[in-house]
Amino acid sequence: MDITNFIVSNRENALVLGGYNSYRAQLSRRLATLRKKLGKSSSKGKIPSIISSITENDINQNHEFVHLLLLTSERAWAHAMHMKSMHSTDAGTKAISGSTRSHIVSRLRKASTYAQHLSNLLLNLTATRATEIDQLEARAYCSSLFGSGYFEYQNWEKCLVSYSEARVIYIAVAAATSKDTFKDLLSSTIDPSIRFSAYQLKLGRDQSIPAIARRYFPRSSNALLTSTIERLDPKAMSEQSLQVGGPASGSGDEPTEIKWRSRRVKLEDASVALALANVSAVSENLSNFLSSPASAKLPPKDKAAAYDEILIAIQDAVDTTKRSMDELTAEGVTAGGERMQDLQVVRTAVNYALVGWRIGRNRVLTGLDDGANFETTKNNSQPHKEKSTARKLADFRERIALYDATIQSLDSIHSFPGVAADASLLGEVNGTRRYFQALKCLSLAHSHALLQDLTKSLALLARAIFLLTQPLPLATSGVSKPHLVNIDVSNTQAQALQQHVQRLATRYRALVDMQGIAQPAGATNVHSQPLIEMLNTFPARQASEVLRNLVTYPPRIVPIPLKPLFLDVAWNYIEYPGRGVAKSAAVEQKQKAVEDPVKEKGKPEGKKGWFGFGS
């Protein structure tokens, strides 16, 4: 029957094209067609009598009777949502009036009544040829509609019980079917309603949504439902239940505090603790994958693809922390409050972790030793053919783009809250930035060497040596998990890069000297351009020759390119040759007109054109 997918797909397809009112009109047309097809049409249009006349035998013969009940319930729900949306778009009212609220509640009660009738019919699995999944989905749909009605009626206790029942059922069904439809349904409607109802009931924010749902699930009132859920998912009602789409949730293993630099912060928000527990679990999975022997044979792109899960998990933690801060702000908590300050620390920590994992993925893509030892041997696709120069330059271009992205990510750390006051952290970030700047200079030097421009390569290597010889306040020892690459760079890695760059600089210095010796005598241009006109290029001449021709003195008048717009603007302020005669004639004519105004005024004007104007 696939009840949940039927409901969700119908809502999505209809709401994309229009609002709830168009969805209601579409349901009315479909209901008229379906009732006529199933022989349940009535000239008087008494829908309740038609719905109550549907029996288990009807569903056994044709499962479209299930769709008839679902569409009828959805039409009443769409009517309620349309009235609610119309009121929310009206800026002149502040709260829903009593009559409007009663009308919305009555529509939702009507929708839940139809859904409850369907749920009662599907209790007999043999007579209806339904499965336990169909039975549970119908029950969860009915509970969610009851929860919507109690939510509008502001009965928070019953609302929490209904939504908790729907959540536990959907989690059990999701574990049995592995569908993403339930995940979207939970995150969009059920979980926010549970959190808001818990807030209205003064429940602490340290309780997670799965824990609240297990606490308020009506076990005693429906033992058959509880046994069916436990048969599908034994962990659904235990303390180690899983959340849809996450490796660990509500298991009791969430961290109670987080350490950032020298400060420990207590995690009072359960959703933030849940997100951080998910990050820890995904990080452990990534570490196990990268430490396995099979991953050692994978190319860098496949290894970098393994970082997608940890990036998604840490981004979810960032969003959860931001959402918790927004909720506290809406509650009236000031920025200087203790809870808000703790969340600011957590936000800085998770944002720093997000930047670190992004940099780690870039480092994996650059290859071994962060791309310091560039492999220019042979092409993997053609083992017996070496890569062309254009292909090598394209590889260097991709690598330099990765270095630029890494440097940009490091620069973004300075904007995180509290980072500007941490001098040691700023020193580590700046040291890491110089490390990747040196790697960028090294790749540029290799690319210039391929183009036989050894002088520029030597200059770039000298720049890299300068960056690496500055103090780098990095980690004093290697990282704890070498296979798990992130933002951490040790002094050992920086020293190895410095030695490698110095060896290359010595080699290229010798090549440049040999190139200068091999240059034929008299090839140097004595009348070359002065140094002031060649500041964008590195001088390839001897130092004595360069110092001999710094500037041209005395300066000569030479043409320079200039935009015509500048000349047009300056026309009235520049005395051009020949312009003085025309200017004096214009002044004399103006003076003559001032001396004889009466004569000019008394002269009658001729009629111009047919209507007194024109030429």
XYZ file of C-alpha atoms in Angstrom:
615
model
C 0.000 0.000 0.000
C 2.919 2.362 0.734
C 0.750 4.816 2.678
C 3.477 7.261 3.734
C 4.992 7.573 0.272
C 1.491 8.091 -1.184
C 0.771 10.964 1.214
C 4.176 12.661 0.946
C 4.345 12.467 -2.867
C 0.844 13.879 -3.260
C 1.634 16.790 -0.964
C 4.916 17.604 -2.662
C 3.551 17.425 -6.200
C 0.527 19.581 -5.396
C 2.259 22.181 -3.217
C 4.963 22.757 -5.814
C 2.370 23.959 -8.327
C 0.118 25.811 -5.869
C -0.909 26.293 -2.261
C -3.108 24.310 0.074
C -6.276 25.552 -1.600
C -5.206 24.199 -4.986
C -4.245 20.943 -3.274
C -7.724 20.763 -1.758
C -9.362 21.386 -5.163
C -7.197 18.706 -6.747
C -8.188 16.233 -4.019
C -11.869 16.997 -4.596
C -11.549 16.156 -8.296
C -9.637 12.961 -7.560
C -12.163 11.930 -4.917
C -15.088 12.404 -7.295
C -13.388 10.247 -9.905
C -12.362 7.577 -7.402
C -15.790 7.350 -5.728
C -17.424 6.950 -9.127
C -14.904 4.270 -10.049
C -15.430 2.343 -6.791
C -19.215 2.752 -6.813
C -19.306 4.882 -3.677
C -20.738 8.074 -5.155
C -23.801 9.688 -3.621
C -26.192 12.179 -5.111
C -26.669 13.886 -1.763
C -22.908 14.069 -1.228
C -22.883 12.732 2.356
C -19.199 11.925 2.666
C -19.253 10.604 6.261
C -21.807 7.941 5.410
C -19.746 6.877 2.400
C -16.582 6.612 4.468
C -18.245 4.662 7.268
C -19.640 2.193 4.761
C -16.160 1.027 3.712
C -15.411 -2.363 5.243
C -12.477 -4.728 5.523
C -13.882 -6.784 2.661
C -13.781 -3.712 0.385
C -10.075 -3.206 1.115
C -9.443 -6.906 0.534
C -10.996 -6.730 -2.913
C -9.443 -3.405 -3.945
C -6.698 -1.460 -2.188
C -7.902 1.750 -3.792
C -10.382 2.005 -0.941
C -7.355 2.823 1.189
C -6.553 5.675 -1.190
C -10.173 6.836 -0.917
C -9.856 7.127 2.865
C -6.458 8.792 2.627
C -7.580 11.363 0.038
C -10.664 12.224 2.094
C -8.534 12.754 5.184
C -6.002 14.796 3.196
C -8.715 17.090 1.854
C -9.836 17.984 5.372
C -6.189 18.501 6.392
C -5.552 20.734 3.349
C -8.612 22.828 4.254
C -7.241 23.394 7.770
C -3.766 24.250 6.497
C -5.236 26.683 3.963
C -7.076 28.595 6.684
C -3.956 28.629 8.825
C -1.728 29.835 5.975
C -4.193 32.570 5.013
C -4.152 33.840 8.576
C -0.349 33.741 8.792
C 0.011 35.843 5.631
C -2.375 38.485 6.999
C -0.115 41.081 8.638
C -2.991 42.897 10.299
C -3.752 40.167 12.850
C -1.504 38.990 15.646
C -3.219 35.785 16.778
C -5.798 33.375 15.414
C -9.237 34.249 16.694
C -11.414 31.765 18.571
C -13.819 31.022 15.723
C -11.015 30.526 13.203
C -9.079 28.302 15.579
C -12.205 26.217 16.248
C -12.761 25.817 12.513
C -9.155 24.691 11.981
C -9.385 22.230 14.883
C -12.669 20.807 13.548
C -11.123 20.191 10.122
C -8.121 18.466 11.678
C -10.403 16.387 13.914
C -12.356 15.355 10.838
C -9.145 14.355 9.019
C -7.938 12.339 12.018
C -11.320 10.592 12.269
C -11.025 9.311 8.701
C -7.430 8.240 9.319
C -8.434 6.450 12.508
C -11.121 4.563 10.607
C -8.479 3.369 8.165
C -6.165 2.371 11.006
C -8.923 0.345 12.667
C -9.714 -1.457 9.415
C -6.084 -2.449 8.899
C -5.862 -4.077 12.340
C -7.207 -7.247 10.752
C -4.280 -8.173 8.530
C -5.884 -11.342 7.206
C -9.173 -9.765 6.122
C -7.538 -6.741 4.446
C -4.438 -8.476 3.011
C -2.319 -5.756 4.604
C 1.152 -6.087 6.097
C 2.477 -4.955 9.449
C 4.248 -2.084 7.680
C 0.928 -0.883 6.248
C -0.693 -1.167 9.660
C 2.038 0.860 11.354
C 2.110 3.530 8.645
C -1.651 4.025 8.944
C -1.316 4.301 12.723
C 1.547 6.817 12.454
C -0.410 8.912 9.944
C -3.417 8.927 12.269
C -1.240 9.918 15.265
C 0.378 12.786 13.343
C -3.052 14.188 12.440
C -4.199 13.921 16.057
C -0.983 15.700 17.066
C -1.704 18.526 14.611
C -5.173 18.971 16.085
C -3.887 19.035 19.669
C -1.164 21.466 18.582
C -3.727 23.933 17.266
C -5.896 23.358 20.326
C -2.763 24.016 22.447
C -3.114 20.791 24.395
C 0.628 20.227 24.686
C 0.517 17.025 26.728
C -1.647 15.112 24.237
C 0.196 16.728 21.332
C 3.495 15.399 22.652
C 2.024 11.920 23.178
C 0.616 11.767 19.622
C 3.746 13.022 17.913
C 5.947 10.741 20.049
C 3.877 7.757 18.934
C 4.202 8.805 15.293
C 7.960 9.322 15.633
C 8.665 5.945 17.226
C 6.580 4.180 14.577
C 8.280 5.973 11.690
C 11.732 5.149 13.092
C 10.830 1.462 13.352
C 9.403 1.401 9.810
C 12.444 3.281 8.484
C 14.760 0.696 10.056
C 12.794 -2.071 8.328
C 12.450 -0.422 4.894
C 15.496 1.927 4.671
C 13.599 4.761 2.969
C 14.486 8.461 3.102
C 10.833 9.532 3.070
C 10.551 9.062 6.816
C 13.670 11.136 7.461
C 12.215 14.142 5.610
C 8.872 13.741 7.374
C 10.507 13.673 10.807
C 12.785 16.649 10.227
C 10.106 18.864 8.655
C 7.051 18.305 10.878
C 7.320 15.865 13.766
C 10.633 16.786 15.422
C 9.972 20.570 15.494
C 6.507 19.942 16.955
C 7.944 17.673 19.666
C 10.576 20.248 20.562
C 8.028 23.080 20.735
C 5.598 21.029 22.826
C 8.431 20.087 25.188
C 9.304 23.754 25.512
C 5.701 24.584 26.371
C 5.730 21.854 29.020
C 8.921 23.330 30.546
C 11.040 20.281 29.721
C 14.795 20.836 29.816
C 16.712 21.375 26.614
C 19.224 18.776 27.761
C 16.701 16.067 26.819
C 17.021 14.929 23.231
C 14.036 14.448 20.958
C 14.452 10.623 20.810
C 14.531 10.492 24.610
C 11.367 12.622 24.849
C 9.620 10.434 22.258
C 10.474 7.234 24.173
C 9.314 8.809 27.425
C 5.915 9.920 26.115
C 5.207 6.916 23.903
C 1.955 5.283 25.143
C 3.262 1.801 25.952
C 0.612 0.829 28.465
C -2.400 1.914 26.413
C -1.514 -0.175 23.352
C 0.483 -3.318 24.067
C -0.198 -4.758 20.598
C 1.340 -1.718 18.903
C 4.387 -1.883 21.155
C 4.962 -5.567 20.393
C 4.623 -4.941 16.652
C 7.180 -2.142 16.778
C 9.650 -4.212 18.789
C 9.225 -7.078 16.337
C 10.231 -4.813 13.463
C 13.008 -2.958 15.307
C 14.106 -4.364 18.698
C 16.080 -1.175 19.443
C 13.203 1.229 18.799
C 11.924 1.207 22.391
C 15.287 0.778 24.112
C 17.813 3.352 25.289
C 19.987 2.612 22.253
C 17.529 3.491 19.543
C 18.864 4.850 16.300
C 17.855 8.020 14.552
C 16.913 7.997 10.890
C 19.938 9.106 8.848
C 22.452 9.117 11.740
C 24.812 6.512 13.137
C 24.071 7.308 16.748
C 21.273 9.228 18.361
C 19.650 9.150 21.709
C 21.853 6.261 22.832
C 23.039 7.911 26.009
C 26.608 8.180 24.666
C 26.354 11.841 23.731
C 29.175 14.031 25.072
C 28.311 16.103 28.103
C 31.031 18.696 27.492
C 33.383 19.888 24.782
C 36.942 21.115 25.084
C 38.128 23.949 22.889
C 41.726 25.023 23.420
C 42.024 25.542 27.205
C 38.299 25.951 27.891
C 35.746 23.278 28.743
C 32.097 23.950 27.994
C 29.136 21.950 29.246
C 26.699 20.879 26.524
C 23.248 21.744 27.846
C 21.515 21.523 24.467
C 20.728 17.900 23.596
C 20.535 18.542 19.857
C 24.066 19.966 19.817
C 25.374 17.024 21.853
C 23.623 14.655 19.476
C 25.223 16.306 16.436
C 28.691 16.174 18.027
C 28.210 12.496 18.856
C 27.354 11.910 15.205
C 30.554 13.716 14.179
C 32.632 11.537 16.503
C 31.087 8.354 15.116
C 31.625 9.375 11.493
C 35.196 10.470 12.271
C 35.933 7.064 13.767
C 34.531 5.346 10.674
C 36.694 7.542 8.439
C 39.767 6.752 10.519
C 39.121 3.022 10.251
C 38.632 3.268 6.507
C 41.801 5.262 5.855
C 43.894 3.006 8.103
C 42.785 -0.164 6.311
C 45.200 -1.777 3.823
C 42.635 -1.481 1.021
C 42.619 2.333 1.172
C 46.398 2.480 0.632
C 45.913 1.374 -2.989
C 43.176 3.898 -3.734
C 43.877 7.036 -5.813
C 43.692 10.434 -4.070
C 40.251 11.231 -5.516
C 38.684 8.127 -3.978
C 40.288 8.879 -0.615
C 39.010 12.452 -0.747
C 35.491 11.184 -1.505
C 35.526 9.433 1.883
C 35.617 12.881 3.537
C 32.114 13.732 2.293
C 30.357 12.044 5.222
C 32.421 13.820 7.878
C 31.891 17.155 6.122
C 28.126 16.598 6.061
C 28.124 15.611 9.743
C 30.182 18.595 10.886
C 28.079 20.966 8.747
C 24.993 19.567 10.457
C 26.644 20.318 13.828
C 27.336 23.890 12.693
C 23.715 24.367 11.617
C 22.401 22.839 14.839
C 24.539 25.155 16.956
C 23.389 28.196 14.997
C 19.765 27.111 15.341
C 20.155 26.673 19.102
C 21.624 30.172 19.382
C 18.708 31.606 17.400
C 16.256 29.858 19.720
C 17.971 31.309 22.778
C 17.883 34.765 21.197
C 14.160 34.355 20.549
C 13.694 33.396 24.203
C 15.285 36.677 25.268
C 18.711 35.402 26.343
C 21.314 38.141 25.902
C 24.636 37.671 24.152
C 26.459 37.992 27.474
C 24.502 35.181 29.103
C 26.345 32.056 30.220
C 24.443 29.682 27.931
C 24.942 31.966 24.945
C 28.661 32.286 25.681
C 28.986 28.510 25.902
C 27.256 28.123 22.546
C 29.612 30.729 21.067
C 32.557 28.555 22.123
C 30.889 25.468 20.650
C 30.187 27.369 17.432
C 33.831 28.402 17.112
C 34.966 24.840 17.777
C 32.689 23.234 15.179
C 33.472 25.907 12.573
C 37.190 25.376 13.136
C 36.655 21.623 12.772
C 34.719 22.177 9.536
C 37.576 24.251 8.084
C 40.049 21.607 9.251
C 38.263 18.763 7.475
C 37.949 20.819 4.285
C 41.682 21.459 4.351
C 42.273 17.777 5.031
C 40.346 16.809 1.922
C 42.350 19.302 -0.139
C 45.594 17.870 1.236
C 44.534 14.368 0.257
C 43.778 15.572 -3.276
C 47.228 17.161 -3.623
C 48.892 13.777 -3.130
C 51.823 12.513 -1.113
C 53.609 14.994 1.179
C 50.975 17.642 0.386
C 52.136 17.732 -3.238
C 55.773 18.574 -2.470
C 57.071 15.623 -4.488
C 55.258 16.006 -7.775
C 55.055 12.767 -9.751
C 55.966 13.497 -13.365
C 56.778 9.958 -14.403
C 54.125 8.458 -16.630
C 50.476 8.623 -17.389
C 48.345 5.996 -15.629
C 45.965 5.600 -18.544
C 48.857 5.079 -20.990
C 51.677 3.289 -19.127
C 54.214 3.581 -21.901
C 53.661 7.244 -22.663
C 54.865 10.103 -20.500
C 52.556 13.001 -19.769
C 52.806 15.935 -22.111
C 53.890 19.374 -20.934
C 50.348 20.702 -21.291
C 49.016 17.871 -19.112
C 51.672 18.524 -16.477
C 50.864 22.234 -16.455
C 47.160 21.408 -16.056
C 48.007 19.223 -13.042
C 49.993 22.073 -11.513
C 47.083 24.433 -12.162
C 44.693 22.119 -10.293
C 47.130 21.787 -7.424
C 47.591 25.554 -7.129
C 43.790 25.957 -7.043
C 43.688 23.565 -4.083
C 46.397 25.584 -2.310
C 44.446 28.791 -2.918
C 41.298 27.208 -1.467
C 43.271 26.058 1.571
C 44.751 29.515 2.155
C 41.301 31.083 1.794
C 39.905 28.652 4.378
C 42.715 29.536 6.778
C 41.984 33.231 6.343
C 38.327 32.634 7.267
C 39.369 31.404 10.731
C 40.244 34.966 11.761
C 36.542 35.906 11.637
C 35.453 33.220 14.134
C 34.309 34.477 17.560
C 37.121 34.533 20.102
C 39.943 33.739 17.682
C 41.310 37.286 17.566
C 42.032 37.156 21.315
C 43.878 33.820 21.120
C 47.450 34.698 20.161
C 48.691 31.101 20.135
C 45.904 29.988 17.796
C 46.593 32.906 15.450
C 50.260 31.933 15.428
C 49.406 28.355 14.459
C 47.030 29.486 11.735
C 49.594 31.933 10.292
C 52.301 29.266 10.427
C 50.067 26.802 8.585
C 49.279 29.515 6.046
C 52.990 30.106 5.338
C 53.454 26.355 4.937
C 50.823 26.178 2.184
C 52.108 29.413 0.606
C 55.509 27.737 0.312
C 53.876 24.727 -1.330
C 52.151 27.043 -3.797
C 55.477 28.720 -4.642
C 57.014 25.267 -5.123
C 54.316 24.238 -7.619
C 54.704 27.528 -9.494
C 58.472 26.964 -9.635
C 57.934 23.512 -11.148
C 55.567 24.942 -13.770
C 58.080 27.662 -14.780
C 60.790 25.028 -14.974
C 58.679 23.103 -17.467
C 58.561 26.275 -19.583
C 62.377 26.565 -19.362
C 62.151 29.764 -17.315
C 64.687 28.794 -14.666
C 65.205 32.323 -13.362
C 61.593 32.671 -12.241
C 61.694 29.185 -10.752
C 64.735 30.169 -8.681
C 62.990 33.354 -7.506
C 59.906 31.385 -6.412
C 62.051 28.854 -4.566
C 63.796 31.714 -2.773
C 60.358 33.009 -1.736
C 59.423 29.545 -0.439
C 62.637 29.335 1.585
C 61.888 32.751 3.087
C 58.405 31.606 4.134
C 59.708 28.385 5.683
C 62.609 29.955 7.556
C 60.227 32.170 9.537
C 59.063 30.753 12.888
C 56.254 28.239 12.376
C 54.453 27.666 15.714
C 53.043 24.310 14.673
C 52.694 21.036 16.518
C 55.991 19.917 18.041
C 55.417 16.276 17.129
C 53.544 14.331 14.526
C 49.791 14.072 14.566
C 48.177 11.250 16.540
C 46.628 9.633 13.449
C 48.867 10.207 10.406
C 46.368 8.573 8.057
C 43.610 10.999 9.155
C 44.682 14.213 7.435
C 43.176 17.531 8.555
C 44.447 21.034 9.362
C 47.245 19.849 11.688
C 50.778 20.294 10.269
C 53.743 19.257 12.391
C 57.162 20.908 12.542
C 58.592 17.676 11.163
C 56.593 18.084 7.964
C 57.596 21.750 7.690
C 61.287 20.914 8.147
C 61.092 18.155 5.536
C 59.545 20.615 3.073
C 62.208 23.213 3.859
C 65.034 20.737 3.179
C 63.391 19.658 -0.066
C 63.004 23.266 -1.235
C 66.621 24.089 -0.337
C 67.870 21.140 -2.388
C 65.800 22.280 -5.351
C 67.002 25.872 -4.929
C 70.644 24.723 -4.993
C 69.985 22.715 -8.143
C 68.204 25.547 -9.949
C 70.864 28.050 -8.880
C 73.468 25.885 -10.564
C 71.306 25.578 -13.676
C 70.858 29.357 -13.851
C 74.629 29.885 -13.513
C 75.305 27.342 -16.242
C 72.744 29.067 -18.435
C 74.495 32.405 -17.889
C 77.902 30.930 -18.696
C 76.576 29.278 -21.831
C 75.122 32.585 -23.069
C 77.269 33.902 -25.974
C 79.320 37.052 -25.443
C 77.755 40.243 -26.724
C 74.231 38.879 -26.400
C 73.489 41.338 -23.635
C 71.649 44.379 -24.915
C 73.480 47.472 -23.738
C 70.597 49.752 -24.630
C 68.005 47.691 -22.748
C 65.080 49.269 -20.904
C 65.742 50.820 -17.492
C 64.834 48.867 -14.386
C 61.934 51.177 -13.468
C 60.084 50.049 -16.620
C 60.683 46.329 -15.922
C 59.507 45.981 -12.332
C 57.046 43.234 -13.259
C 59.825 40.868 -14.410
C 62.847 39.476 -12.619
C 66.070 40.925 -14.122
C 68.105 38.263 -15.892
C 71.228 40.491 -16.129
C 74.113 40.894 -13.765
C 73.683 43.139 -10.739
C 76.273 45.643 -11.954
C 74.489 46.035 -15.281
C 71.102 46.449 -13.620
C 72.376 49.149 -11.266
C 73.877 50.986 -14.233
C 70.466 51.530 -15.847
C 67.910 52.302 -13.151
C 66.061 55.271 -14.675
C 66.288 57.518 -17.737
C 67.733 60.917 -16.826
C 67.024 63.536 -17.909
C 63.502 62.275 -18.638
C 62.366 62.317 -22.247
C 58.908 63.190 -23.531
C 57.394 59.940 -24.725
C 53.809 59.126 -25.758
C 51.787 57.162 -23.278
C 48.389 55.475 -23.765
C 45.485 57.486 -22.402
C 41.731 57.007 -22.529
C 39.851 59.469 -24.822
C 37.325 60.111 -22.038
C 39.990 61.877 -20.000
C 40.742 64.219 -22.934
C 37.040 65.052 -23.368
C 36.673 65.981 -19.711
C 39.828 68.073 -19.723
C 39.066 69.881 -23.007
C 37.907 73.078 -21.311
C 40.966 73.224 -19.067
C 43.783 72.567 -21.552
C 45.220 75.186 -23.903
C 45.718 73.411 -27.217
C 47.666 75.035 -30.141
C 45.367 77.133 -32.359
C 42.564 77.235 -29.842
C 43.368 80.797 -28.641
C 42.162 82.528 -31.888
C 38.775 80.799 -31.780
C 38.376 81.621 -28.096
C 39.118 85.393 -28.606
C 36.610 85.569 -31.505
C 33.926 84.013 -29.320
C 34.593 86.585 -26.560
C 34.343 89.555 -28.975
C 31.050 88.286 -30.388
C 29.624 87.938 -26.892
C 30.627 91.510 -25.981
C 29.026 92.885 -29.159
C 25.743 91.171 -28.315
C 25.738 92.734 -24.845
C 26.384 96.282 -26.178
C 23.435 96.290 -28.614
C 20.570 94.390 -26.889
C 17.807 96.780 -28.009
C 18.598 96.329 -31.612
C 18.516 92.601 -31.329
C 15.256 92.725 -29.384
C 13.440 95.048 -31.835
C 14.204 92.953 -34.849
C 11.077 90.950 -35.739
C 11.499 87.241 -36.131
C 10.379 85.553 -39.292
C 7.744 82.890 -39.245
C 9.272 79.443 -39.330
C 7.532 76.486 -40.821
C 3.800 75.910 -41.138
C 3.001 76.169 -37.440
C 5.504 78.779 -36.305
C 8.371 76.485 -35.488
C 10.895 74.536 -37.421
C 13.292 75.798 -40.057
